[in-house]
Amino acid sequence: EIVLTQSPGTLSLSPGERATLSCRASQSVSSTSLGWYQQKPGQAPRLLIYGAFIRATGTPDRFSGSGSGTDFTLTISRLEPEDFAVYYCQQYGRSPPLTFGGGTKVEIK
Amino acid sequence: QVQLVQSGAEVKKPGASVKVSCKASGYRFTGYYMHWVRQAPGQGLEWMGWINCHSGGANYAERFQGWAMFTTDTSTGTAYMELSSLKSDDTAIYYCARSNGLGTYFDVWGQGTLVTVSS
């Protein structure tokens, strides 16, 4: 099983600041199999990024994904009020189990 | 539009079973896989497994093998997740989410179904 470790657990930032979220895998993950989801309170997760860096339909361009192998990053260039949420990385390779990271909460400072 | 609509909240006693439905609309149901993901209160996301909505074949995460069952009704475009022998720590929100094949991301999610297990 591929374990995904996200850091930090909580990120306290102000609107307009840059957010950098990390996702580290216990073994190499194909870049085509790494995604990021955003979850707001009381809502289902929403796909933001797939294939490590491809923005899903509707994802603003202030969100960007990068990385390869075991280290992946989600960057939010300038935080908007609606960006304060929990973010999960996921590896969805063909071989089960599919796994999620523990999440990073981006909160208003 | 493409959407997944899940059944309403359930309250069950320990040892009982629960069956959650996920009705798809706006796309060809049999062209996709449906995954089930759960989230305990205040916790992260846990993948439970998938079902191929065309063939009905399913794959379960190890911890759910033998006590979760995924089925589909292709005539109504509905996927089902049944969990038996419920315990209090099965209290969670259960989500369905589609992918257009194996090794692909979850692009549409249901709104979630809260299952509460309490005596």
CSV table of C-alpha atoms in Angstrom, one decimal:
chain,number,residue,atom,x,y,z
A,1,GLU,CA,0.0,0.0,0.0
A,2,ILE,CA,1.3,3.5,-0.9
A,3,VAL,CA,1.1,5.8,2.1
A,4,LEU,CA,0.7,9.5,1.4
A,5,THR,CA,1.9,11.9,4.1
A,6,GLN,CA,0.7,15.5,3.8
A,7,SER,CA,2.4,18.4,5.5
A,8,PRO,CA,1.8,20.6,7.2
A,9,GLY,CA,-1.3,19.5,9.0
A,10,THR,CA,-2.5,23.0,9.3
A,11,LEU,CA,-1.4,26.1,7.4
A,12,SER,CA,-2.4,29.5,8.8
A,13,LEU,CA,-2.3,32.2,6.2
A,14,SER,CA,-3.9,35.5,5.3
A,15,PRO,CA,-5.8,36.2,2.1
A,16,GLY,CA,-3.4,37.2,-0.7
A,17,GLU,CA,-0.6,35.0,0.6
A,18,ARG,CA,0.9,32.0,-1.1
A,19,ALA,CA,0.2,28.5,0.1
A,20,THR,CA,2.5,25.6,-0.4
A,21,LEU,CA,1.1,22.1,0.4
A,22,SER,CA,3.3,19.0,0.4
A,23,CYS,CA,2.4,15.3,-0.3
A,24,ARG,CA,5.0,12.7,0.1
A,25,ALA,CA,4.6,9.1,-1.0
A,26,SER,CA,6.1,6.0,0.6
A,27,GLN,CA,7.0,4.7,-2.8
A,28,SER,CA,7.2,6.2,-6.3
A,29,VAL,CA,3.8,7.3,-7.8
A,30,SER,CA,3.3,7.8,-11.5
A,31,SER,CA,2.6,11.5,-12.1
A,32,THR,CA,-0.4,10.5,-14.1
A,33,SER,CA,-1.9,8.9,-11.0
A,34,LEU,CA,-1.7,11.8,-8.5
A,35,GLY,CA,-4.6,14.2,-7.8
A,36,TRP,CA,-5.6,16.9,-5.4
A,37,TYR,CA,-9.0,17.5,-3.9
A,38,GLN,CA,-10.5,20.4,-2.0
A,39,GLN,CA,-13.1,19.9,0.7
A,40,LYS,CA,-15.1,22.6,2.4
A,41,PRO,CA,-17.1,22.0,5.6
A,42,GLY,CA,-20.3,20.1,5.0
A,43,GLN,CA,-19.4,19.4,1.3
A,44,ALA,CA,-18.1,16.5,-0.7
A,45,PRO,CA,-14.5,16.7,-2.0
A,46,ARG,CA,-14.0,18.4,-5.3
A,47,LEU,CA,-11.4,17.5,-7.8
A,48,LEU,CA,-8.8,20.3,-8.3
A,49,ILE,CA,-5.8,18.8,-10.0
A,50,TYR,CA,-5.2,15.4,-11.7
A,51,GLY,CA,-2.1,14.0,-13.4
A,52,ALA,CA,-0.1,15.9,-10.8
A,53,PHE,CA,-0.4,19.2,-12.6
A,54,ILE,CA,-3.5,19.3,-14.8
A,55,ARG,CA,-6.2,21.6,-13.6
A,56,ALA,CA,-9.7,20.1,-13.6
A,57,THR,CA,-12.5,22.0,-15.3
A,58,GLY,CA,-13.4,25.0,-13.3
A,59,THR,CA,-10.2,25.1,-11.2
A,60,PRO,CA,-8.8,28.7,-11.1
A,61,ASP,CA,-5.3,29.2,-12.5
A,62,ARG,CA,-4.0,30.3,-9.0
A,63,PHE,CA,-3.9,26.6,-8.2
A,64,SER,CA,-1.0,24.7,-9.6
A,65,GLY,CA,0.4,21.2,-9.1
A,66,SER,CA,3.9,20.0,-9.5
A,67,GLY,CA,6.3,17.1,-8.5
A,68,SER,CA,7.2,13.6,-9.4
A,69,GLY,CA,8.3,10.3,-7.9
A,70,THR,CA,7.6,10.6,-4.2
A,71,ASP,CA,7.2,14.4,-3.7
A,72,PHE,CA,4.3,16.4,-5.0
A,73,THR,CA,3.2,20.0,-4.2
A,74,LEU,CA,0.0,22.0,-4.5
A,75,THR,CA,0.5,25.7,-4.7
A,76,ILE,CA,-2.1,28.4,-4.3
A,77,SER,CA,-0.4,31.6,-5.6
A,78,ARG,CA,-2.7,34.1,-3.9
A,79,LEU,CA,-5.3,32.9,-1.4
A,80,GLU,CA,-8.8,34.0,-1.9
A,81,PRO,CA,-11.4,33.8,0.9
A,82,GLU,CA,-13.0,30.8,-0.8
A,83,ASP,CA,-9.8,28.8,-0.8
A,84,PHE,CA,-9.7,28.2,3.0
A,85,ALA,CA,-10.5,24.5,3.2
A,86,VAL,CA,-9.0,21.1,3.6
A,87,TYR,CA,-6.9,19.7,0.8
A,88,TYR,CA,-6.2,16.0,0.1
A,89,CYS,CA,-3.8,14.4,-2.2
A,90,GLN,CA,-4.7,11.0,-3.7
A,91,GLN,CA,-2.9,8.3,-5.7
A,92,TYR,CA,-5.3,6.5,-8.0
A,93,GLY,CA,-3.0,4.0,-9.8
A,94,ARG,CA,-4.4,0.9,-11.4
A,95,SER,CA,-3.3,-1.3,-8.5
A,96,PRO,CA,-5.5,-1.1,-5.4
A,97,PRO,CA,-5.7,0.1,-2.8
A,98,LEU,CA,-6.2,3.7,-3.8
A,99,THR,CA,-5.0,6.0,-1.0
A,100,PHE,CA,-5.5,9.5,0.2
A,101,GLY,CA,-3.2,11.6,2.3
A,102,GLY,CA,-4.3,12.8,5.7
A,103,GLY,CA,-5.2,16.3,4.5
A,104,THR,CA,-3.9,19.8,5.0
A,105,LYS,CA,-6.2,22.4,6.5
A,106,VAL,CA,-5.6,25.9,5.2
A,107,GLU,CA,-7.1,28.3,7.7
A,108,ILE,CA,-7.3,32.1,8.0
A,109,LYS,CA,-4.6,33.6,10.1
B,1,GLN,CA,-25.9,18.0,-15.8
B,2,VAL,CA,-23.7,15.2,-14.6
B,3,GLN,CA,-24.5,14.3,-11.0
B,4,LEU,CA,-24.6,11.6,-8.3
B,5,VAL,CA,-27.5,11.8,-5.8
B,6,GLN,CA,-27.2,9.7,-2.7
B,7,SER,CA,-29.9,8.4,-0.4
B,8,GLY,CA,-30.6,10.1,3.0
B,9,ALA,CA,-29.1,9.8,6.4
B,10,GLU,CA,-29.4,6.5,8.3
B,11,VAL,CA,-29.3,5.6,12.0
B,12,LYS,CA,-28.6,1.9,12.7
B,13,LYS,CA,-27.9,-0.2,15.8
B,14,PRO,CA,-24.7,-2.1,16.2
B,15,GLY,CA,-24.8,-5.4,14.3
B,16,ALA,CA,-27.3,-4.1,11.7
B,17,SER,CA,-26.7,-3.6,8.0
B,18,VAL,CA,-27.1,-0.5,5.9
B,19,LYS,CA,-27.6,0.0,2.2
B,20,VAL,CA,-26.7,3.4,0.6
B,21,SER,CA,-27.8,4.3,-2.9
B,22,CYS,CA,-26.1,6.5,-5.5
B,23,LYS,CA,-28.2,7.5,-8.5
B,24,ALA,CA,-26.3,8.8,-11.5
B,25,SER,CA,-27.7,11.1,-14.1
B,26,GLY,CA,-26.4,13.1,-17.1
B,27,TYR,CA,-24.0,10.5,-18.4
B,28,ARG,CA,-23.8,6.9,-19.6
B,29,PHE,CA,-23.7,5.0,-16.3
B,30,THR,CA,-22.2,1.8,-17.7
B,31,GLY,CA,-19.2,3.6,-19.1
B,32,TYR,CA,-17.7,4.3,-15.7
B,33,TYR,CA,-16.5,2.9,-12.4
B,34,MET,CA,-18.1,3.9,-9.1
B,35,HIS,CA,-15.9,4.2,-6.0
B,36,TRP,CA,-17.0,4.3,-2.4
B,37,VAL,CA,-15.2,6.5,0.0
B,38,ARG,CA,-15.9,7.1,3.7
B,39,GLN,CA,-15.1,9.8,6.1
B,40,ALA,CA,-15.4,9.4,9.9
B,41,PRO,CA,-16.3,12.6,11.8
B,42,GLY,CA,-13.4,15.0,11.7
B,43,GLN,CA,-11.2,12.6,9.9
B,44,GLY,CA,-9.8,12.1,6.4
B,45,LEU,CA,-10.9,10.1,3.4
B,46,GLU,CA,-10.8,6.3,3.2
B,47,TRP,CA,-11.2,4.5,0.0
B,48,MET,CA,-13.4,1.4,0.3
B,49,GLY,CA,-13.3,0.0,-3.2
B,50,TRP,CA,-14.8,0.2,-6.7
B,51,ILE,CA,-17.4,-1.4,-8.9
B,52,ASN,CA,-17.3,-1.6,-12.7
B,53,CYS,CA,-20.8,-0.3,-13.6
B,54,HIS,CA,-20.7,-2.3,-16.9
B,55,SER,CA,-19.6,-5.7,-15.7
B,56,GLY,CA,-20.6,-5.5,-12.1
B,57,GLY,CA,-17.1,-6.7,-11.1
B,58,ALA,CA,-15.9,-5.2,-7.8
B,59,ASN,CA,-12.7,-4.7,-5.9
B,60,TYR,CA,-12.6,-4.1,-2.2
B,61,ALA,CA,-10.0,-2.5,0.1
B,62,GLU,CA,-8.7,-5.3,2.3
B,63,ARG,CA,-10.4,-4.1,5.4
B,64,PHE,CA,-13.8,-4.1,3.8
B,65,GLN,CA,-13.5,-7.5,2.1
B,66,GLY,CA,-16.3,-9.8,3.4
B,67,TRP,CA,-18.4,-7.2,5.0
B,68,ALA,CA,-19.0,-4.5,2.3
B,69,MET,CA,-20.8,-5.3,-0.9
B,70,PHE,CA,-21.2,-3.1,-4.0
B,71,THR,CA,-23.9,-3.6,-6.6
B,72,THR,CA,-25.5,-1.8,-9.4
B,73,ASP,CA,-28.8,-1.5,-11.2
B,74,THR,CA,-28.1,-0.6,-14.7
B,75,SER,CA,-31.8,-0.1,-15.6
B,76,THR,CA,-32.0,2.8,-13.2
B,77,GLY,CA,-28.3,3.9,-13.2
B,78,THR,CA,-27.9,3.4,-9.5
B,79,ALA,CA,-25.0,2.1,-7.5
B,80,TYR,CA,-25.4,0.6,-4.0
B,81,MET,CA,-23.1,0.1,-1.1
B,82,GLU,CA,-24.1,-2.3,1.7
B,83,LEU,CA,-22.2,-2.6,4.9
B,84,SER,CA,-23.0,-5.4,7.4
B,85,SER,CA,-22.3,-6.1,11.0
B,86,LEU,CA,-22.1,-2.4,11.8
B,87,LYS,CA,-20.0,-1.1,14.7
B,88,SER,CA,-20.0,2.4,16.3
B,89,ASP,CA,-16.8,3.2,14.5
B,90,ASP,CA,-18.5,2.7,11.1
B,91,THR,CA,-20.3,6.0,11.9
B,92,ALA,CA,-19.2,8.2,8.9
B,93,ILE,CA,-20.2,10.0,5.8
B,94,TYR,CA,-20.2,7.6,2.9
B,95,TYR,CA,-19.5,9.1,-0.6
B,96,CYS,CA,-19.8,7.6,-4.1
B,97,ALA,CA,-17.5,9.0,-6.7
B,98,ARG,CA,-17.1,8.1,-10.4
B,99,SER,CA,-14.0,7.5,-12.5
B,100,ASN,CA,-13.9,6.7,-16.2
B,101,GLY,CA,-11.7,3.8,-15.8
B,102,LEU,CA,-9.1,2.2,-13.6
B,103,GLY,CA,-6.1,4.4,-12.8
B,104,THR,CA,-8.1,7.6,-13.2
B,105,TYR,CA,-9.2,10.3,-10.9
B,106,PHE,CA,-12.6,10.9,-9.2
B,107,ASP,CA,-14.2,13.7,-11.2
B,108,VAL,CA,-17.8,13.6,-9.8
B,109,TRP,CA,-18.8,13.0,-6.2
B,110,GLY,CA,-22.2,12.3,-4.6
B,111,GLN,CA,-23.2,14.7,-1.8
B,112,GLY,CA,-22.6,12.0,0.9
B,113,THR,CA,-24.7,10.0,3.2
B,114,LEU,CA,-24.3,10.1,7.0
B,115,VAL,CA,-24.6,6.7,8.6
B,116,THR,CA,-24.8,6.8,12.4
B,117,VAL,CA,-24.3,3.6,14.3
B,118,SER,CA,-25.6,3.9,17.9
B,119,SER,CA,-27.3,1.7,20.4
